[in-house]
Short mmCIF file of C-alpha atoms in Angstrom, two decimals:
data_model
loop_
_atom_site.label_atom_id
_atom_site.label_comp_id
_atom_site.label_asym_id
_atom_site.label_seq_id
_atom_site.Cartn_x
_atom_site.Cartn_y
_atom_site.Cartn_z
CA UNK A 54 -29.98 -4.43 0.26
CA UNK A 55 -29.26 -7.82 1.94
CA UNK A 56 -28.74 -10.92 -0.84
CA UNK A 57 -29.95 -14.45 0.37
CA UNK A 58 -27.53 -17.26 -1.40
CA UNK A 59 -30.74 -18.40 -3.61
CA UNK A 60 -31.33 -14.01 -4.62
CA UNK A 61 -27.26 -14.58 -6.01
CA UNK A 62 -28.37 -17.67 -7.44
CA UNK A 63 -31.25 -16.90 -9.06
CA UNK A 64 -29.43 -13.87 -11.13
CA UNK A 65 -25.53 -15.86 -11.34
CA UNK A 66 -26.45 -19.40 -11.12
CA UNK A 67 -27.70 -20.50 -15.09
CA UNK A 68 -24.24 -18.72 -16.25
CA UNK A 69 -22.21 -20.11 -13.48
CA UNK A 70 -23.60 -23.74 -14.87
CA UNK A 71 -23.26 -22.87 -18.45
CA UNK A 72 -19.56 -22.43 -17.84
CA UNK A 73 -18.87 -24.74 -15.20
CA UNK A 74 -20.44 -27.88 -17.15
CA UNK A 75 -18.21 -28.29 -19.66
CA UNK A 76 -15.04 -28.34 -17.38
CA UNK A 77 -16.63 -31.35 -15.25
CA UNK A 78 -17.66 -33.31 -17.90
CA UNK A 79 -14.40 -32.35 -19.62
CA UNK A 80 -12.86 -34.72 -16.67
CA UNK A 81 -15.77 -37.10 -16.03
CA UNK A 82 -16.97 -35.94 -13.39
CA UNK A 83 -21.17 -35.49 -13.19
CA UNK A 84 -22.31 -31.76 -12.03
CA UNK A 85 -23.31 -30.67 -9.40
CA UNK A 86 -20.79 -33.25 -7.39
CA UNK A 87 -20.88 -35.06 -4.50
CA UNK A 88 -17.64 -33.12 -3.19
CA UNK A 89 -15.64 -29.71 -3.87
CA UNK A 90 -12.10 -28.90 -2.71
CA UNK A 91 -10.12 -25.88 -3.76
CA UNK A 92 -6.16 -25.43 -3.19
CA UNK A 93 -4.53 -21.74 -3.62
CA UNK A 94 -1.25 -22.16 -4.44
CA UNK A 95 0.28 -18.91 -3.27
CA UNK A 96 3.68 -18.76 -5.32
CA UNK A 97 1.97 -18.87 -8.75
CA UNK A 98 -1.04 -17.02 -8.07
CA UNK A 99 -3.61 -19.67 -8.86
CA UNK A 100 -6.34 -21.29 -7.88
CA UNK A 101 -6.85 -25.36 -8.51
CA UNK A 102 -10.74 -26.91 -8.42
CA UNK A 103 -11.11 -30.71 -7.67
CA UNK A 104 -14.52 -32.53 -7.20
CA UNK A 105 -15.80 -36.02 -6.89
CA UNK A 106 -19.13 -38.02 -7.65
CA UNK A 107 -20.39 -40.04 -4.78
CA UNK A 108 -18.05 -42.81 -3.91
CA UNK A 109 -15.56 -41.37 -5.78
CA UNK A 110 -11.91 -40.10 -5.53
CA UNK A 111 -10.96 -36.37 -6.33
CA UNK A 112 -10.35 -35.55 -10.08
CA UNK A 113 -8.62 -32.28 -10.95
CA UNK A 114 -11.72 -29.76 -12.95
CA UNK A 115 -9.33 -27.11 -13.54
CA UNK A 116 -7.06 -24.07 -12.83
CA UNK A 117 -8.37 -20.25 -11.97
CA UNK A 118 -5.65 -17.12 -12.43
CA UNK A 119 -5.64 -15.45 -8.88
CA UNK A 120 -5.79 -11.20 -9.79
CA UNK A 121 -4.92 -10.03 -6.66
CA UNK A 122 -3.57 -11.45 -3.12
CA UNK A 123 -1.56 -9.38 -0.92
CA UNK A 124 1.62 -9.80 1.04
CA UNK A 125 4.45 -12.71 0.60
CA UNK A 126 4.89 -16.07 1.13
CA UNK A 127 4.13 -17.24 4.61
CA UNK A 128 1.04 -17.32 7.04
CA UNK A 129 -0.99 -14.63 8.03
CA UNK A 130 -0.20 -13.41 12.01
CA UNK A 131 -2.19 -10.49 12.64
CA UNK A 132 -4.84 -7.98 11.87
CA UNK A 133 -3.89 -5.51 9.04
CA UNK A 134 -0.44 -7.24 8.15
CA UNK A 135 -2.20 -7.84 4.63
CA UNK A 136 -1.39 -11.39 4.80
CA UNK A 137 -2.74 -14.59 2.82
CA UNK A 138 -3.66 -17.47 5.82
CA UNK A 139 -1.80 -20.81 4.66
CA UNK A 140 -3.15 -23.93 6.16
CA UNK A 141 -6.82 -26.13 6.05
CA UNK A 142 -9.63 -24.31 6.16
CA UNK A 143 -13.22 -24.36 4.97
CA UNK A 144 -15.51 -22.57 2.97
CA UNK A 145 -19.06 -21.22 3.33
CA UNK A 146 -21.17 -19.02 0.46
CA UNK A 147 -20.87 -14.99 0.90
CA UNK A 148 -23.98 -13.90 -0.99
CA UNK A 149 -23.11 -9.84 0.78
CA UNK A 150 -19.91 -8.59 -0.33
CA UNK A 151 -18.80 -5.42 -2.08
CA UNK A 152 -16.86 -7.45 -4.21
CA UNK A 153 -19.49 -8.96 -5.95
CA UNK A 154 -19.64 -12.78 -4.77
CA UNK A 155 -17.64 -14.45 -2.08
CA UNK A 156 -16.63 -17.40 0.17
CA UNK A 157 -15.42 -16.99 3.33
CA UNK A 158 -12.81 -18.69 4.90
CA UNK A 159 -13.35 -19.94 8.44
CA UNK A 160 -10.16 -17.87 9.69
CA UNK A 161 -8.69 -18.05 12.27
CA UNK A 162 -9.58 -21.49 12.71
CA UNK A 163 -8.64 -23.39 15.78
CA UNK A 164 -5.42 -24.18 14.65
CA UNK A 165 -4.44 -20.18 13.99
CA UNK A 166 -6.32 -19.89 17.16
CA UNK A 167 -3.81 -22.04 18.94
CA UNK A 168 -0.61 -20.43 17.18
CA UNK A 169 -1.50 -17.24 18.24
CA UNK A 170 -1.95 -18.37 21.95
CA UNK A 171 1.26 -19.78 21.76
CA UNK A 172 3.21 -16.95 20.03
CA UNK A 173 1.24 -14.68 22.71
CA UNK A 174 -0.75 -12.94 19.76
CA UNK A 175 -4.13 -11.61 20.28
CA UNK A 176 -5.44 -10.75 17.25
CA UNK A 177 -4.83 -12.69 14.37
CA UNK A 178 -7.60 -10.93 11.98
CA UNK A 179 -10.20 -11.84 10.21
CA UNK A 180 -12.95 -11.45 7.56
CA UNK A 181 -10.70 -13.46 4.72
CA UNK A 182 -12.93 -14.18 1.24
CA UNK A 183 -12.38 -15.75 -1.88
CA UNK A 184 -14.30 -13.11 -3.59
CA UNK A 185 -14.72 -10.66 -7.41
CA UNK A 186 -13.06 -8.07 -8.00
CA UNK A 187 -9.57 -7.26 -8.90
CA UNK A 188 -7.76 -5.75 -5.55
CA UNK A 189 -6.77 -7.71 -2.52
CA UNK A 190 -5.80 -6.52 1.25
CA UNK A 191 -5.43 -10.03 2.36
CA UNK A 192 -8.26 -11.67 0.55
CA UNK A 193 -7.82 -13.63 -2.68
CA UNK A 194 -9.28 -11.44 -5.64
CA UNK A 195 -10.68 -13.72 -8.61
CA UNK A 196 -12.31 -11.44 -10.82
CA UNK A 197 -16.16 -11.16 -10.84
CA UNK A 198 -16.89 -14.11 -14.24
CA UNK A 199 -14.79 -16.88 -11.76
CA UNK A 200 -16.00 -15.64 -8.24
CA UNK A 201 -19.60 -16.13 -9.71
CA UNK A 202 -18.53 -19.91 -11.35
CA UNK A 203 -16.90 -20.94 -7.66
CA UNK A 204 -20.15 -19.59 -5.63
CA UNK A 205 -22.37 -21.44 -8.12
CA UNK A 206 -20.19 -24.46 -7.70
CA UNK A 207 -19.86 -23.96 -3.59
CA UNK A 208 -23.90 -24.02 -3.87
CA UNK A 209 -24.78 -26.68 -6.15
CA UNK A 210 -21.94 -29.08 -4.45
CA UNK A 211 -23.86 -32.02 -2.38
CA UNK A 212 -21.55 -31.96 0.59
CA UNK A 213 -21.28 -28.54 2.17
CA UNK A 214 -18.24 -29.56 3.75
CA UNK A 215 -16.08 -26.90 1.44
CA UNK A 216 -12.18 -27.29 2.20
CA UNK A 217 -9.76 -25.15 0.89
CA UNK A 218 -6.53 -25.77 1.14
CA UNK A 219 -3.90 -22.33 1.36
CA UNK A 220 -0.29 -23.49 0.37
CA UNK A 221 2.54 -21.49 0.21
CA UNK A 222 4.35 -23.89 -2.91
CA UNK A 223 3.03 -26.75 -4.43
CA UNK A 224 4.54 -29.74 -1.87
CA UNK A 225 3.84 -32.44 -4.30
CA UNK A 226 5.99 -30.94 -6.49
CA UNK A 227 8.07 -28.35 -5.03
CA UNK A 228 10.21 -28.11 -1.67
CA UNK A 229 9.16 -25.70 1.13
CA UNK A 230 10.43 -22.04 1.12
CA UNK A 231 13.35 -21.80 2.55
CA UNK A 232 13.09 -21.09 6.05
CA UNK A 233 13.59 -17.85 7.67
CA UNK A 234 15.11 -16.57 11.60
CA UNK A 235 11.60 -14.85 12.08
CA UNK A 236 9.54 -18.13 10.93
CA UNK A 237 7.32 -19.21 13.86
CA UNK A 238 8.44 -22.19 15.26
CA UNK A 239 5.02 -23.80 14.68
CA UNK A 240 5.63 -23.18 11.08
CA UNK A 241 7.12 -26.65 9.85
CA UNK A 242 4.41 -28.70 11.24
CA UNK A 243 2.13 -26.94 9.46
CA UNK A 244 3.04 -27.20 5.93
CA UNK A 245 3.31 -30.57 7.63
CA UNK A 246 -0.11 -30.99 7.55
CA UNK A 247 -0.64 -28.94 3.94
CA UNK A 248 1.53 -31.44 2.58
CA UNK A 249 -0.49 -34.69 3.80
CA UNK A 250 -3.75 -32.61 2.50
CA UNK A 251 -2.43 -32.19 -0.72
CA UNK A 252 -0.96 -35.43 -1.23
CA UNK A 253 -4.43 -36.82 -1.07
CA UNK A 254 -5.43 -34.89 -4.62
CA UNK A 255 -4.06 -35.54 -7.95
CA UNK A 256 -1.75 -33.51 -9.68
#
């Protein structure tokens, strides 16, 4: 059977709320917001939520344990390496998914798109969710009670511009990994970038 984002809604969406609520107005901030950003901070398996009202900066809404998400520090390069993307990406709603609910990443962006040209790489895979579920082969694995709470918030959020930033370390508070013979040489410019994004959000 083929879900619609309003079928997922219409069974997920009154618990999603119930939970998600208290955790905005916990921090201020009126649900559904204007805005929604979430960072994955790869090195401690977690998950960070921010959201704004309209007019408003980011406020931190809270953490989410990551279950599963395969591989090792550093971005993803090709099909089947099992690899977590790092960099900027954004997010749209996944109503179909055998792991229950899911947002997919827009990877490879243009940016991966352009690293891979330049490393002479010609497939740099694909089909990376935020999704249920407890098991990961390159996808970040929530568990089924938070991948329903982060669809519901993805679909209530006024601005459908979803970005998710993918982060190795924390940058505002921790140096870069240490850098490796076999990093690509594009590598520092992009945590670069990371860095600037997540400067932008509280702590």
């Amino acid at each position: 059977m083929i879900y619609s984002a309003e079928d997922q809604i219409a069974t997920y969406g009154a618990g999603g709320r119930s939970r998600l609520m208290p955790k905005f107005h916990a921090k201020g901030v009126a649900y559904p917001p204007q805005r929604l950003t979430m960072v994955v901070i790869k090195s401690t398996n977690e998950l960070m939520l921010y959201a704004a009202a309209a007019d408003s900066s980011f406020e931190y809404i809270c953490t989410y344990p990551i279950l599963a998400a395969s591989g090792v520090l550093g971005p993803k390069l090709k099909e089947g390496d099992c690899q977590v993307p790092e960099g900027l990406y954004n997010l749209t709603l996944e109503p179909n998914t055998p792991y229950h609910l899911a947002l997919r990443l827009n990877y490879p962006n243009p940016t991966d798109w352009a690293h891979a040209k330049e490393d002479g790489r010609e497939q740099p895979g694909s089909d990376i969710l935020v999704h249920g579920n407890q098991c990961s082969i390159g996808c970040i694995a929530m568990g089924d009670p938070v991948s329903e709470e982060l669809f519901v918030a993805a679909y209530d959020t006024v601005d459908k511009n979803l970005p998710l930033i993918i982060t190795p370390v924390d940058f505002r508070t921790t140096a870069a990994p240490e850098s490796k013979d076999t990093d690509p040489q594009w590598l520092p410019e992009l945590y670069s970038q990371i860095k600037s994004a997540l400067a932008e959000l509280p702590q």
